[in-house]
């Protein structure tokens, strides 16, 4: 990006990023992912002006520990949120290693249609024994997991292009719904799977669903947004620039936050950690007053293009973000909320990609 605007995303998983966040909410974790709770946080995040909401997920069911919360599948949560919102982007985590690639691409294309062009995908690549056992497979090495993720991203992009934009013709006179010459088989062979195609849904409104990938997956050349994790803010610039140099359009910093609210953040965190320590995720972590977070965020551009915030406790931290942090960033000229009805690509400043099959046909005509 050429200006100093800072794009803002927020993760809306359960009661918050801290494993004991549910203890602050006053109810057990089994009750944290109701439709009412999801409706509340996603509409609050949109009203606050966030560009994007992400939804974490894992292939594994909830465990027996008190802090283990069950989840509806992230794509289902995003689809539910699509009809409640009009401006915020919606990005479920879908694991390339445990989800059939054709179904994954179809689910994301359907989300883009349901949200009228606001879908994104956080690429997951769960690779452990327990995760892969859910599909009857064995654990993957880090290298194999990265290769599988790269293959799935590549074939998803091919499938999203398998319908040209004008393939649907709805010709009542001839009884034809689509022009079959504008629908293409992809005939893709990956390391561990093959896909013939085409997709069973028309091309997404955005042309291509926005793809976000953690830097560790090394998908810089095929992702739209790379998520960069460093525990030191001063260390973010180098991996962010590496991601952009490799082909990513944008680099977002991952930041965990706990803000002074009804009680100081340090006191809240101490109580939460006494119940269940917050593990080190390798992300930058900020705890303190809203003004300090504003100062930190103002210091980040142009090293990074945006941030994804992980509030420790949504019930406590989201109101402070909405009431103090985002307004301060807007006053500084660093932030503007999405325009209702705009696609996520428009909000992020990304172009709508040309269809590769249409481009080939045009070049050979």
XYZ file of C-alpha atoms in Angstrom:
365
model
C 0.000 0.000 0.000
C 1.185 3.505 -0.746
C -0.674 5.356 1.993
C -0.600 4.989 5.766
C -4.055 3.492 6.114
C -4.184 0.532 8.480
C -6.656 -2.223 7.629
C -8.263 -3.756 10.710
C -9.362 -7.359 11.155
C -10.601 -9.055 14.311
C -10.823 -12.710 15.309
C -14.209 -13.621 16.781
C -13.589 -17.072 18.192
C -15.734 -18.101 21.151
C -15.414 -15.737 24.106
C -11.952 -14.514 23.112
C -8.364 -15.529 22.467
C -7.548 -16.315 26.088
C -8.353 -19.982 26.875
C -10.142 -18.929 30.075
C -12.086 -16.067 28.459
C -15.379 -17.824 29.203
C -14.722 -17.364 32.916
C -15.048 -13.594 32.435
C -18.319 -14.055 30.568
C -20.027 -15.783 33.451
C -21.056 -18.972 31.659
C -19.419 -22.304 30.821
C -17.671 -22.718 27.453
C -20.352 -25.038 26.128
C -22.646 -22.002 25.952
C -20.248 -19.627 24.234
C -21.062 -20.312 20.600
C -24.809 -19.853 20.485
C -26.398 -18.084 17.559
C -27.223 -15.150 19.836
C -23.595 -14.817 20.949
C -22.329 -14.936 17.363
C -24.950 -12.432 16.248
C -23.905 -10.058 19.027
C -20.155 -10.059 18.418
C -20.260 -9.945 14.621
C -22.739 -7.057 14.531
C -20.684 -5.209 17.176
C -17.527 -5.728 15.120
C -19.222 -4.410 11.978
C -20.657 -1.407 13.808
C -17.176 -0.662 15.160
C -15.847 -0.448 11.600
C -13.636 -3.519 11.265
C -12.847 -4.476 7.690
C -12.778 -8.200 8.338
C -13.887 -10.772 10.909
C -12.173 -14.150 11.074
C -13.453 -17.366 12.622
C -10.979 -19.901 14.003
C -11.513 -23.630 13.735
C -9.923 -27.013 14.316
C -10.707 -30.460 12.910
C -10.839 -31.822 16.470
C -13.934 -31.969 18.682
C -13.955 -30.286 22.069
C -11.924 -32.068 24.722
C -12.803 -32.819 28.348
C -10.929 -29.878 29.920
C -13.057 -27.062 31.441
C -11.702 -24.520 28.952
C -12.452 -26.636 25.861
C -15.376 -25.101 23.984
C -17.296 -26.828 21.241
C -17.565 -25.033 17.909
C -19.903 -24.925 15.005
C -17.755 -25.310 11.896
C -16.225 -21.950 10.944
C -17.731 -21.885 7.466
C -21.185 -22.351 8.981
C -20.599 -19.478 11.402
C -19.449 -17.228 8.564
C -22.485 -18.137 6.459
C -24.780 -17.292 9.396
C -22.994 -13.947 9.798
C -23.326 -13.173 6.081
C -27.036 -12.419 6.396
C -26.551 -10.298 9.520
C -24.010 -7.913 7.983
C -23.486 -5.716 4.943
C -19.927 -4.369 5.065
C -17.549 -6.486 7.117
C -15.608 -9.276 5.423
C -16.051 -12.824 6.706
C -13.132 -15.270 6.791
C -13.523 -18.786 8.190
C -10.505 -20.977 8.839
C -10.816 -24.075 6.651
C -8.078 -26.680 6.891
C -6.619 -27.662 3.526
C -5.255 -30.866 5.040
C -8.574 -32.237 6.294
C -11.174 -30.781 3.901
C -11.886 -32.162 0.433
C -10.572 -29.474 -1.966
C -13.597 -29.391 -4.271
C -15.998 -29.034 -1.339
C -13.775 -26.373 0.248
C -13.777 -24.262 -2.925
C -17.547 -24.704 -3.292
C -18.226 -23.705 0.312
C -16.162 -20.535 -0.029
C -17.726 -19.602 -3.374
C -21.163 -20.084 -1.809
C -20.140 -17.835 1.101
C -19.090 -15.154 -1.370
C -22.492 -15.342 -3.050
C -24.334 -15.302 0.287
C -22.366 -12.283 1.513
C -22.523 -10.506 -1.871
C -18.764 -10.462 -2.273
C -17.358 -10.332 1.264
C -15.886 -13.825 1.654
C -12.319 -14.663 2.573
C -10.476 -17.799 3.624
C -7.909 -18.210 6.388
C -5.877 -21.192 5.201
C -5.457 -23.810 7.917
C -3.123 -26.779 7.686
C -3.649 -28.969 10.737
C -1.107 -31.772 10.471
C -1.004 -33.688 13.771
C -1.969 -37.297 14.410
C -5.287 -36.462 16.071
C -6.334 -33.953 13.395
C -5.517 -36.243 10.474
C -7.165 -39.178 12.223
C -10.504 -37.388 11.710
C -10.211 -38.268 8.009
C -8.483 -41.604 8.500
C -5.043 -40.295 7.558
C -1.650 -40.118 9.224
C 0.183 -37.039 10.478
C 1.982 -34.888 7.925
C 5.425 -33.363 8.161
C 5.562 -29.559 8.073
C 6.853 -29.727 4.506
C 4.057 -32.064 3.398
C 1.425 -29.882 5.103
C 2.751 -26.790 3.302
C 2.739 -28.649 -0.022
C -0.834 -29.837 0.526
C -1.965 -26.313 1.420
C -0.276 -24.906 -1.686
C -2.006 -27.497 -3.883
C -5.420 -26.797 -2.362
C -5.054 -23.018 -2.764
C -4.009 -23.501 -6.380
C -6.916 -25.773 -7.279
C -9.410 -23.580 -5.398
C -8.345 -20.607 -7.493
C -8.716 -22.692 -10.669
C -12.179 -23.825 -9.614
C -13.317 -20.279 -8.840
C -12.356 -19.407 -12.422
C -13.950 -22.519 -13.943
C -17.107 -20.493 -14.640
C -16.536 -17.351 -16.679
C -18.355 -14.264 -15.445
C -20.921 -14.403 -18.256
C -21.428 -18.186 -18.205
C -24.970 -17.860 -16.785
C -27.213 -16.707 -19.642
C -30.754 -17.726 -18.490
C -31.997 -17.945 -22.077
C -35.707 -18.737 -21.737
C -36.189 -19.050 -25.505
C -33.752 -21.959 -25.796
C -34.155 -23.284 -22.239
C -30.448 -22.828 -21.549
C -29.360 -21.676 -18.088
C -25.672 -21.435 -18.954
C -23.334 -21.303 -21.905
C -21.383 -24.563 -21.655
C -18.514 -23.088 -23.694
C -17.867 -20.722 -20.774
C -17.667 -23.443 -18.126
C -14.338 -25.263 -17.924
C -12.867 -28.442 -16.456
C -9.721 -27.754 -14.440
C -8.208 -31.270 -14.610
C -5.823 -30.667 -11.725
C -3.391 -33.221 -10.313
C -1.902 -32.410 -6.912
C 0.522 -34.341 -4.750
C -2.240 -36.313 -3.023
C -5.456 -35.634 -4.969
C -6.962 -34.916 -8.371
C -9.853 -32.611 -9.279
C -11.637 -32.530 -12.605
C -14.177 -29.783 -12.064
C -15.820 -27.480 -12.966
C -17.243 -25.999 -9.768
C -20.960 -26.522 -9.146
C -21.550 -22.831 -8.409
C -21.027 -19.794 -10.656
C -17.905 -17.688 -10.277
C -17.778 -15.825 -6.930
C -18.860 -12.149 -7.053
C -15.278 -11.126 -6.191
C -13.924 -13.324 -8.972
C -11.541 -14.854 -6.448
C -12.281 -15.234 -2.738
C -9.663 -13.341 -0.689
C -7.037 -15.784 0.631
C -5.250 -15.160 3.941
C -2.349 -17.415 4.912
C -0.080 -17.567 7.965
C 3.497 -16.735 7.033
C 4.633 -20.163 8.220
C 2.784 -21.869 5.357
C 5.031 -20.102 2.837
C 2.118 -19.254 0.537
C 3.242 -15.686 -0.092
C 3.069 -16.048 -3.887
C -0.504 -17.363 -3.895
C -2.104 -15.554 -0.928
C -3.686 -12.109 -1.053
C -2.865 -11.437 2.612
C -0.026 -12.955 4.642
C -0.458 -13.058 8.432
C 2.839 -12.211 10.136
C 3.590 -13.214 13.728
C 6.437 -11.694 15.744
C 6.651 -11.063 19.486
C 8.494 -7.773 18.894
C 6.806 -4.989 16.928
C 10.162 -3.907 15.539
C 10.625 -7.307 13.918
C 7.425 -7.170 11.832
C 8.769 -5.120 8.938
C 11.178 -7.727 7.596
C 8.788 -10.708 7.196
C 6.041 -8.376 5.976
C 8.275 -7.042 3.217
C 9.437 -10.558 2.361
C 5.818 -11.599 1.899
C 5.086 -8.666 -0.400
C 8.285 -9.206 -2.362
C 7.244 -12.826 -2.912
C 3.890 -11.786 -4.370
C 1.429 -11.166 -1.543
C -0.571 -7.975 -1.964
C -0.857 -7.264 1.763
C 0.807 -8.223 5.056
C -1.110 -8.145 8.337
C 0.440 -8.303 11.800
C -1.090 -10.690 14.338
C -1.672 -8.953 17.697
C -3.238 -10.290 20.886
C -4.805 -7.573 23.026
C -6.126 -7.119 26.553
C -7.309 -3.598 27.342
C -8.075 -1.655 30.497
C -11.844 -1.827 30.915
C -13.886 -2.070 34.113
C -10.651 -3.245 35.698
C -7.047 -2.929 34.510
C -5.945 -5.388 31.850
C -3.057 -6.624 33.990
C -5.432 -7.576 36.792
C -7.832 -9.321 34.408
C -5.000 -11.265 32.797
C -3.594 -12.304 36.153
C -6.965 -13.754 37.146
C -7.403 -15.517 33.826
C -3.863 -16.885 33.843
C -4.355 -18.171 37.375
C -7.121 -20.386 35.983
C -5.428 -21.300 32.686
C -2.199 -19.697 31.465
C -2.388 -17.991 28.068
C 0.146 -19.930 25.960
C 2.744 -18.107 23.897
C 1.509 -18.183 20.303
C 4.469 -16.300 18.848
C 2.262 -13.251 18.240
C 2.799 -9.726 19.461
C 0.839 -9.219 22.688
C -0.338 -5.902 24.142
C -1.934 -5.390 27.558
C -2.786 -1.945 28.915
C -4.801 1.202 28.213
C -6.491 1.892 24.887
C -4.202 4.869 24.269
C -1.158 2.619 24.352
C -2.647 0.303 21.749
C -3.503 3.278 19.554
C 0.113 4.436 19.798
C 1.342 0.952 18.872
C -0.990 0.666 15.884
C -0.071 4.137 14.638
C 3.570 3.064 14.602
C 3.024 0.050 12.334
C 2.318 1.469 8.840
C 3.857 1.292 6.325
C 5.776 -1.722 7.674
C 2.502 -3.670 7.621
C -0.721 -2.987 5.737
C -3.068 -4.119 8.462
C -3.490 -6.034 11.684
C -5.593 -8.904 12.899
C -6.511 -8.336 16.528
C -7.148 -11.241 18.902
C -9.020 -9.812 21.933
C -8.331 -11.727 25.136
C -11.986 -11.468 26.201
C -14.463 -10.231 23.629
C -17.006 -9.086 26.215
C -14.452 -6.779 27.809
C -12.114 -5.819 24.968
C -14.409 -5.402 21.949
C -16.336 -2.466 23.515
C -13.045 -0.670 24.228
C -11.816 -1.300 20.700
C -15.105 0.009 19.310
C -15.434 2.978 21.641
C -11.849 4.183 21.957
C -9.295 2.528 19.684
C -10.966 2.598 16.267
C -12.323 6.159 16.699
C -8.812 7.359 17.612
C -7.351 5.685 14.524
C -10.082 7.222 12.365
C -9.343 10.663 13.806
C -5.683 10.159 12.895
C -6.638 9.310 9.306
C -5.484 5.701 9.620
C -8.849 3.995 9.531
C -12.132 4.152 7.641
C -14.976 1.638 8.024
C -16.074 -0.451 5.035
C -18.742 0.994 2.789
C -21.953 -1.050 3.156
C -22.415 -3.181 0.066
C -18.772 -2.982 -0.995
C -16.931 -6.196 -1.730
C -14.095 -7.206 0.556
C -11.640 -6.739 -2.309
C -12.816 -3.144 -2.630
C -12.440 -2.603 1.116
C -8.902 -4.008 1.073
C -7.901 -2.145 -2.074
C -7.454 -5.343 -4.082
C -8.423 -5.546 -7.769
C -10.972 -8.034 -9.048
C -8.919 -10.651 -10.925
C -9.553 -11.448 -14.567
C -10.784 -14.961 -15.285
C -7.816 -17.025 -16.519
C -9.928 -19.173 -18.847
C -11.616 -16.166 -20.424
C -8.206 -14.506 -20.863
C -6.866 -17.588 -22.678
C -9.928 -17.752 -24.918
C -9.584 -14.064 -25.737
C -5.887 -14.452 -26.545
C -6.495 -17.366 -28.911
C -9.553 -15.890 -30.619
